[in-house]
mmCIF file of C-alpha atoms in Angstrom:
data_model
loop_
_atom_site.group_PDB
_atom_site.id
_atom_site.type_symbol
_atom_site.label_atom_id
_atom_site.label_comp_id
_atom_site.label_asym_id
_atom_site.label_seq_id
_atom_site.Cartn_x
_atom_site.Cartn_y
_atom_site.Cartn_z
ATOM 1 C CA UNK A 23 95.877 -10.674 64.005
ATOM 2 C CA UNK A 24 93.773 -13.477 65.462
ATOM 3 C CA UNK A 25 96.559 -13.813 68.420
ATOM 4 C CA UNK A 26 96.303 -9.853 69.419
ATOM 5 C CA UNK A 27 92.366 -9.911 69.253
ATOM 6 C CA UNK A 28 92.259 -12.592 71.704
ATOM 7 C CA UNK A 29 94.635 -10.964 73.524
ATOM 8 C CA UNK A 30 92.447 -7.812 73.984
ATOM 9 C CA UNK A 31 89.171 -9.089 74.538
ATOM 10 C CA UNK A 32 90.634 -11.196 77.064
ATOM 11 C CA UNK A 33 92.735 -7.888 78.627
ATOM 12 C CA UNK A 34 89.045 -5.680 77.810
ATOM 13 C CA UNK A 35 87.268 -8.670 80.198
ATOM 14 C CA UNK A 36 89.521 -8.638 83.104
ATOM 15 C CA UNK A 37 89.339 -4.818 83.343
ATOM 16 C CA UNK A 38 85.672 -4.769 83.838
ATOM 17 C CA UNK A 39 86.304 -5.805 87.277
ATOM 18 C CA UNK A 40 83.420 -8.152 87.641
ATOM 19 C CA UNK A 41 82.620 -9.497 91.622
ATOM 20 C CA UNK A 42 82.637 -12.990 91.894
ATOM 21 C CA UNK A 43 79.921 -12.820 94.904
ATOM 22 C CA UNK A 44 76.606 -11.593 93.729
ATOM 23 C CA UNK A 45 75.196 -8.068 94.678
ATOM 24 C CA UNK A 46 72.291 -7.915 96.601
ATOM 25 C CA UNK A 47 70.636 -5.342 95.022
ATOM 26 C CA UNK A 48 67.904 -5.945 92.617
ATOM 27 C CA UNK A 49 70.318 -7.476 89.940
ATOM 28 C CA UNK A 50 70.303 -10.202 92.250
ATOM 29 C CA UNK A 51 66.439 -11.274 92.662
ATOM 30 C CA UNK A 52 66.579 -14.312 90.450
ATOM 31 C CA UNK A 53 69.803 -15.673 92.353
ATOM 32 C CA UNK A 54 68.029 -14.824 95.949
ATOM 33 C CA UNK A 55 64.691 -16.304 94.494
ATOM 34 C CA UNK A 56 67.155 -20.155 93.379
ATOM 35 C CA UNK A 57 68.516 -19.610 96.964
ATOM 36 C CA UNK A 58 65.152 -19.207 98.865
ATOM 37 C CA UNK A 59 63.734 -22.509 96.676
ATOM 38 C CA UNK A 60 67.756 -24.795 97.465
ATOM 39 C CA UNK A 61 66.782 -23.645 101.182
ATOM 40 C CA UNK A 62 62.795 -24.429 101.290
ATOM 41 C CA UNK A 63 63.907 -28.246 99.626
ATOM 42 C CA UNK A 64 66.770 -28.489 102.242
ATOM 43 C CA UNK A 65 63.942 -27.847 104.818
ATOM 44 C CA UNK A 66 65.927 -24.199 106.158
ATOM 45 C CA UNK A 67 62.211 -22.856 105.701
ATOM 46 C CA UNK A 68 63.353 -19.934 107.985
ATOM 47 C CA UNK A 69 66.180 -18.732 105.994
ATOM 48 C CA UNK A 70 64.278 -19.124 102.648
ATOM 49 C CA UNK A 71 61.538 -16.943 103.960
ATOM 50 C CA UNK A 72 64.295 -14.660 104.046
ATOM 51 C CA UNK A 73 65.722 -14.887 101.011
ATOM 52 C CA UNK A 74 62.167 -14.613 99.409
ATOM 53 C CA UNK A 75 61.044 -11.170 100.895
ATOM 54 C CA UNK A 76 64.395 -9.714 99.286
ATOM 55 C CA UNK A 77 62.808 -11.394 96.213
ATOM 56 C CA UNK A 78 59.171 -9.818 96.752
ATOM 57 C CA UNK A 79 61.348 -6.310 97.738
ATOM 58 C CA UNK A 80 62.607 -6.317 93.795
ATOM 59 C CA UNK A 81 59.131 -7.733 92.677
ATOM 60 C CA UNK A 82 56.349 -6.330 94.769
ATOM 61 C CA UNK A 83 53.466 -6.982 92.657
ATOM 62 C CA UNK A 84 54.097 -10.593 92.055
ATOM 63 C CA UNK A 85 51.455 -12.570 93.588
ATOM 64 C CA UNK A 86 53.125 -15.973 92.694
ATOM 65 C CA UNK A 87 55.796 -14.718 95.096
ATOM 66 C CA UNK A 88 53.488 -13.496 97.875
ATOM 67 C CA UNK A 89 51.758 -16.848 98.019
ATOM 68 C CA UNK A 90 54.660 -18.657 98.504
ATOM 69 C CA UNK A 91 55.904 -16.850 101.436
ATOM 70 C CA UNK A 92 52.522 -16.496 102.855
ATOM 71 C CA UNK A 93 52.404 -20.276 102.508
ATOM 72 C CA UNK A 94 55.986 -20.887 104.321
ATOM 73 C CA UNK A 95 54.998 -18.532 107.150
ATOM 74 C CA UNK A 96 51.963 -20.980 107.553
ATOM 75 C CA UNK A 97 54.972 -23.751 107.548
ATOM 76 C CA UNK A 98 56.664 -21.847 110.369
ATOM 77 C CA UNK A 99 52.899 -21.381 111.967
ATOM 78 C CA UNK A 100 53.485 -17.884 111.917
ATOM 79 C CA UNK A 101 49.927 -17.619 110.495
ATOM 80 C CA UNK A 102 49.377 -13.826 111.772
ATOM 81 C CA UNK A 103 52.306 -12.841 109.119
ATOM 82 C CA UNK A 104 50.559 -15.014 106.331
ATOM 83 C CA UNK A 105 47.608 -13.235 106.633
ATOM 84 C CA UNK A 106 49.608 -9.843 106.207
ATOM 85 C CA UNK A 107 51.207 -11.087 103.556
ATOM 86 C CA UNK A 108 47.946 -12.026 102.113
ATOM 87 C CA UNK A 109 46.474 -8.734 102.450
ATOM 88 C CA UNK A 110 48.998 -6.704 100.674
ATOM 89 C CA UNK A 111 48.424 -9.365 98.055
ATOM 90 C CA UNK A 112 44.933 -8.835 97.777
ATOM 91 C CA UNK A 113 45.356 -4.926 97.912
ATOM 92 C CA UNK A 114 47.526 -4.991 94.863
ATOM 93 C CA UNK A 115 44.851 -7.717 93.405
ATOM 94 C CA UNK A 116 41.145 -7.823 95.005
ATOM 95 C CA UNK A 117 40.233 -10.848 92.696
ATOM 96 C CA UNK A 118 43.133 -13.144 92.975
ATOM 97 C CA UNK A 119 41.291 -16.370 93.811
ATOM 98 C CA UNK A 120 44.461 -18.421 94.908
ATOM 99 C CA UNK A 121 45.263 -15.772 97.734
ATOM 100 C CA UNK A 122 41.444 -15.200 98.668
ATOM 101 C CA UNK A 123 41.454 -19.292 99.287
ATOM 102 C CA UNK A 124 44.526 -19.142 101.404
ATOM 103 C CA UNK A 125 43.503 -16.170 103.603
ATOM 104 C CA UNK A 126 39.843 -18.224 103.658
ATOM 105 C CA UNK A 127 42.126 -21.158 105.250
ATOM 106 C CA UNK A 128 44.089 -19.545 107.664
ATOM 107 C CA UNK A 129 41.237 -18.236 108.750
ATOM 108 C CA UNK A 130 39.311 -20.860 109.031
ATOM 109 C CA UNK A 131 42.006 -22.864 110.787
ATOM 110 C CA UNK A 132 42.200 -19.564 113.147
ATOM 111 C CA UNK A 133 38.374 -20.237 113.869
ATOM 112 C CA UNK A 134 37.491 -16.877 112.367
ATOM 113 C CA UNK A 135 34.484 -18.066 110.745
ATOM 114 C CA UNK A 136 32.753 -15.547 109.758
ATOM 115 C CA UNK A 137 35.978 -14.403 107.894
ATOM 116 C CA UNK A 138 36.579 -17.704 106.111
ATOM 117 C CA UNK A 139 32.775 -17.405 105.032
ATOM 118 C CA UNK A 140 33.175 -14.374 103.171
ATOM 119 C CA UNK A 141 36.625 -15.424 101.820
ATOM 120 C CA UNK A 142 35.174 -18.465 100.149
ATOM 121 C CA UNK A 143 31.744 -16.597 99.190
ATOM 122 C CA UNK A 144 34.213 -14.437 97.134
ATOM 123 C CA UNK A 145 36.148 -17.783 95.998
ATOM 124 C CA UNK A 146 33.091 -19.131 94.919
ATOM 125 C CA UNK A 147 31.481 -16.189 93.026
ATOM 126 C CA UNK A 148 34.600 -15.663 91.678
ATOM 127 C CA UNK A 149 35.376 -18.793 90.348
ATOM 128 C CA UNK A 150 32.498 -21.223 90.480
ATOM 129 C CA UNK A 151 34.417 -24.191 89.528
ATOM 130 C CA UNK A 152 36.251 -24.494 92.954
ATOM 131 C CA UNK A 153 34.705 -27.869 93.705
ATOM 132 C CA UNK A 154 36.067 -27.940 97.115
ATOM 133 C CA UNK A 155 35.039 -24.488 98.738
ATOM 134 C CA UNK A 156 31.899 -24.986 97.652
ATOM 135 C CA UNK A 157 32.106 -28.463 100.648
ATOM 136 C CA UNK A 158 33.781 -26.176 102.649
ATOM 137 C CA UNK A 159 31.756 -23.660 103.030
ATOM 138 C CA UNK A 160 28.157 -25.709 102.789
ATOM 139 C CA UNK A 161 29.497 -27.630 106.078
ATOM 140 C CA UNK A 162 30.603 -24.586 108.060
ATOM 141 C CA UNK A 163 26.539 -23.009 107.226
ATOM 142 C CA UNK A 164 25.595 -26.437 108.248
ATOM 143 C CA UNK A 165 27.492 -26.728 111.490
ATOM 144 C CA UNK A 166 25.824 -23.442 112.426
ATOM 145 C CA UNK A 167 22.540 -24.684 111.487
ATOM 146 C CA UNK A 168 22.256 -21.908 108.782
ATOM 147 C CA UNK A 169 20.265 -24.334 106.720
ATOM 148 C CA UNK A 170 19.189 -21.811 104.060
ATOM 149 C CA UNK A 171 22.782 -20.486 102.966
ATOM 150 C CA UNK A 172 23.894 -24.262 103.074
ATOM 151 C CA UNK A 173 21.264 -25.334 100.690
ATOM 152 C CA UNK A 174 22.332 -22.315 98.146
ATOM 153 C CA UNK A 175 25.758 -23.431 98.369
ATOM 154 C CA UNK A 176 25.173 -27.009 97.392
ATOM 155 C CA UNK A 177 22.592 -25.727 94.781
ATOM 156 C CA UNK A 178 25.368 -24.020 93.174
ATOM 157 C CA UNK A 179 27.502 -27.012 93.424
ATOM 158 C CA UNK A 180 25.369 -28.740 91.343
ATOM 159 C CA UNK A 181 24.399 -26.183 88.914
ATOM 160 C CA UNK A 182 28.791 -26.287 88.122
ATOM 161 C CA UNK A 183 29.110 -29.575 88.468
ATOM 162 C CA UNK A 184 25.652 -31.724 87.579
ATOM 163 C CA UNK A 185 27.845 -34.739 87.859
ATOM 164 C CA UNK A 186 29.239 -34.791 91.398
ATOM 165 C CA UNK A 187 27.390 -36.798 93.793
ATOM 166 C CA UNK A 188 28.355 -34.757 97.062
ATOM 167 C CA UNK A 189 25.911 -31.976 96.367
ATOM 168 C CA UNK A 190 22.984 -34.226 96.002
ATOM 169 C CA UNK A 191 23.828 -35.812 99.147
ATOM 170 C CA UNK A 192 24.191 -32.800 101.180
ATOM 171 C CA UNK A 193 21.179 -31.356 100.147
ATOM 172 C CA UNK A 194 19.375 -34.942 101.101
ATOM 173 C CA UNK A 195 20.888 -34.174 104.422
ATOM 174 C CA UNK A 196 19.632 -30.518 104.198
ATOM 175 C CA UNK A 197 16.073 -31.422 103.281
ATOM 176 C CA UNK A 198 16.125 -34.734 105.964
ATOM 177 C CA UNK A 199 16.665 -32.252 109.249
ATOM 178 C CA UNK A 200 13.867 -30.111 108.306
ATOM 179 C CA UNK A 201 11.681 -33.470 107.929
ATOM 180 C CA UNK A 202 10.834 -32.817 104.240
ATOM 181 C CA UNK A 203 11.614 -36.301 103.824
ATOM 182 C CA UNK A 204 10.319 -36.375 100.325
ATOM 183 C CA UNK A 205 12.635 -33.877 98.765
ATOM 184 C CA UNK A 206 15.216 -35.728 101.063
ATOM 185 C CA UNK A 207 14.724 -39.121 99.132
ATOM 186 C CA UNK A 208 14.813 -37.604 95.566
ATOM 187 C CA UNK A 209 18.580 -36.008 96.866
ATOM 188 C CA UNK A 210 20.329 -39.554 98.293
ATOM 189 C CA UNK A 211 18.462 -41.363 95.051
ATOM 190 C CA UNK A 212 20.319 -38.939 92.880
ATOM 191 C CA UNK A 213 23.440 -39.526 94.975
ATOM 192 C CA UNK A 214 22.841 -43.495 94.314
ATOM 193 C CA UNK A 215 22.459 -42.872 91.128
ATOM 194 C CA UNK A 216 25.539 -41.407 90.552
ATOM 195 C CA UNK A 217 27.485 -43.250 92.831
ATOM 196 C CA UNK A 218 25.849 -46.874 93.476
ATOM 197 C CA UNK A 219 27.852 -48.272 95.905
ATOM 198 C CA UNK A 220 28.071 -45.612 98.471
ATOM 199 C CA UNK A 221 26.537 -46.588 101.867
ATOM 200 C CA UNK A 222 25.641 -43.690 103.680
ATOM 201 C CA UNK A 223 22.882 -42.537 101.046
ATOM 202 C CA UNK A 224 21.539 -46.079 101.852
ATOM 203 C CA UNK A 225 21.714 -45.184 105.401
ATOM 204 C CA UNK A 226 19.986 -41.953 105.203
ATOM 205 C CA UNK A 227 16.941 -43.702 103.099
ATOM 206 C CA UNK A 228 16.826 -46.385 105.616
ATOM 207 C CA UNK A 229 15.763 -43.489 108.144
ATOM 208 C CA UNK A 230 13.574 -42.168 106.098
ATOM 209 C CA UNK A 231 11.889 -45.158 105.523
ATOM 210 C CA UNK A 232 11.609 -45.891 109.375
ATOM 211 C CA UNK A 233 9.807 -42.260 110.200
ATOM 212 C CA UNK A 234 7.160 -42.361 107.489
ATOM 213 C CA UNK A 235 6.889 -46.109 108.070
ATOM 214 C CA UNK A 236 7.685 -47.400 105.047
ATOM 215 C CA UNK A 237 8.714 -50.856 105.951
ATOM 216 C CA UNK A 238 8.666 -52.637 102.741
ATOM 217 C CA UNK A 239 11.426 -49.762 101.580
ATOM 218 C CA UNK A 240 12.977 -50.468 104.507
ATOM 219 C CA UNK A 241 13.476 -53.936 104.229
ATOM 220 C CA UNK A 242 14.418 -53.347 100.519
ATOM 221 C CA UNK A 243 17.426 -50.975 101.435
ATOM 222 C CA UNK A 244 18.458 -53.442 104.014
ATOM 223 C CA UNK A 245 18.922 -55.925 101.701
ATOM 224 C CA UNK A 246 21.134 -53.774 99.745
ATOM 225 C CA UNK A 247 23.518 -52.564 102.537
#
């Protein structure tokens, strides 16, 4: 009995006529998605980009997918197809931080400023513990001399993270171009505090110290660079 069982299962198998190449239908999306990732590590970015949209065609409202090929077509410096990528992510998922800092990038990268501000606006109210955006996005206000939305960013920064020296030293840097040098000091001794042994703080001080002619704070700081 044991020898004829084995002998039809075996016959019931080989009569189900299996393919021994994969289909590529929709069966098929975790074998294209392995293929895509054996191609992205062999550095055949190209053909995994390939394999991945047959992926995202069987999976369309993954956004783990979508990310990743948005981030390979930035790979290939096709940055124009990331950002379409990107969108249809953010269609499908307004508040999906991760794609909202990648489209932020490319733009930025794309000098599309104003863009990348209101990307990482969205990042930030979003998810106020991105440490980073909030730099970011303070320096690109600064660079335009948009001293007011700087100083909210980096007031925000430290309201998240109380800790972090950077915030206290931007807003020194803030307060020091407008010449309200005492605010300014209060912001790089924070920054000191926190982090003792940075030098530009020290720096900044020293300035201060030299246009309201404080010379004995001067030669105090001096002594400590």
């Amino acid at each position: 009995l044991i020898f004829v069982s084995c002998t039809v299962s075996n016959t019931a198998l080989l009569s189900q006529e299996e393919p021994l190449i994969p289909h590529s239908g929709c069966e098929d999306k975790y074998f294209n998605y392995l293929i895509s990732q054996d191609l992205k590590n062999s550095g055949d970015i190209a053909s995994a980009s390939e394999f991945l949209i047959k992926t995202i065609k069987c999976d369309p409202d993954s956004s783990i997918l979508q990310l990743e090929l948005a981030l390979i077509y930035t790979q290939m410096e096709k940055e124009e197809k990331a950002l379409g990528v990107l969108k249809e992510a953010l269609k499908r998922d307004p508040g999906n931080v991760d794609a909202l800092v990648m489209y932020g990038r490319i733009h930025h990268g794309l000098k599309n400023i104003e863009v990348a501000k209101f990307s990482y606006e969205e990042v930030v109210a979003r998810d106020p513990k991105r440490k980073n955006i909030y730099i970011i996005l303070g320096s690109i206000y600064m660079e335009e001399g948009d001293f007011k939305n700087a100083e909210s960013v980096y007031d925000k920064l430290i309201v998240n993270f109380p800790d972090f020296h950077v915030g206290y030293f931007f807003l020194g840097k803030i307060h020091a171009s407008q010449k309200k040098f005492e605010i300014a000091e209060k912001e790089f001794k924070k920054t000191l505090d926190l982090e003792s042994e940075l030098e530009e703080p020290k720096y900044e001080l020293l300035e201060i110290y030299k246009e309201t002619d404080r010379s004995d704070e001067a030669i105090e700081i001096c002594q400590n660079i």
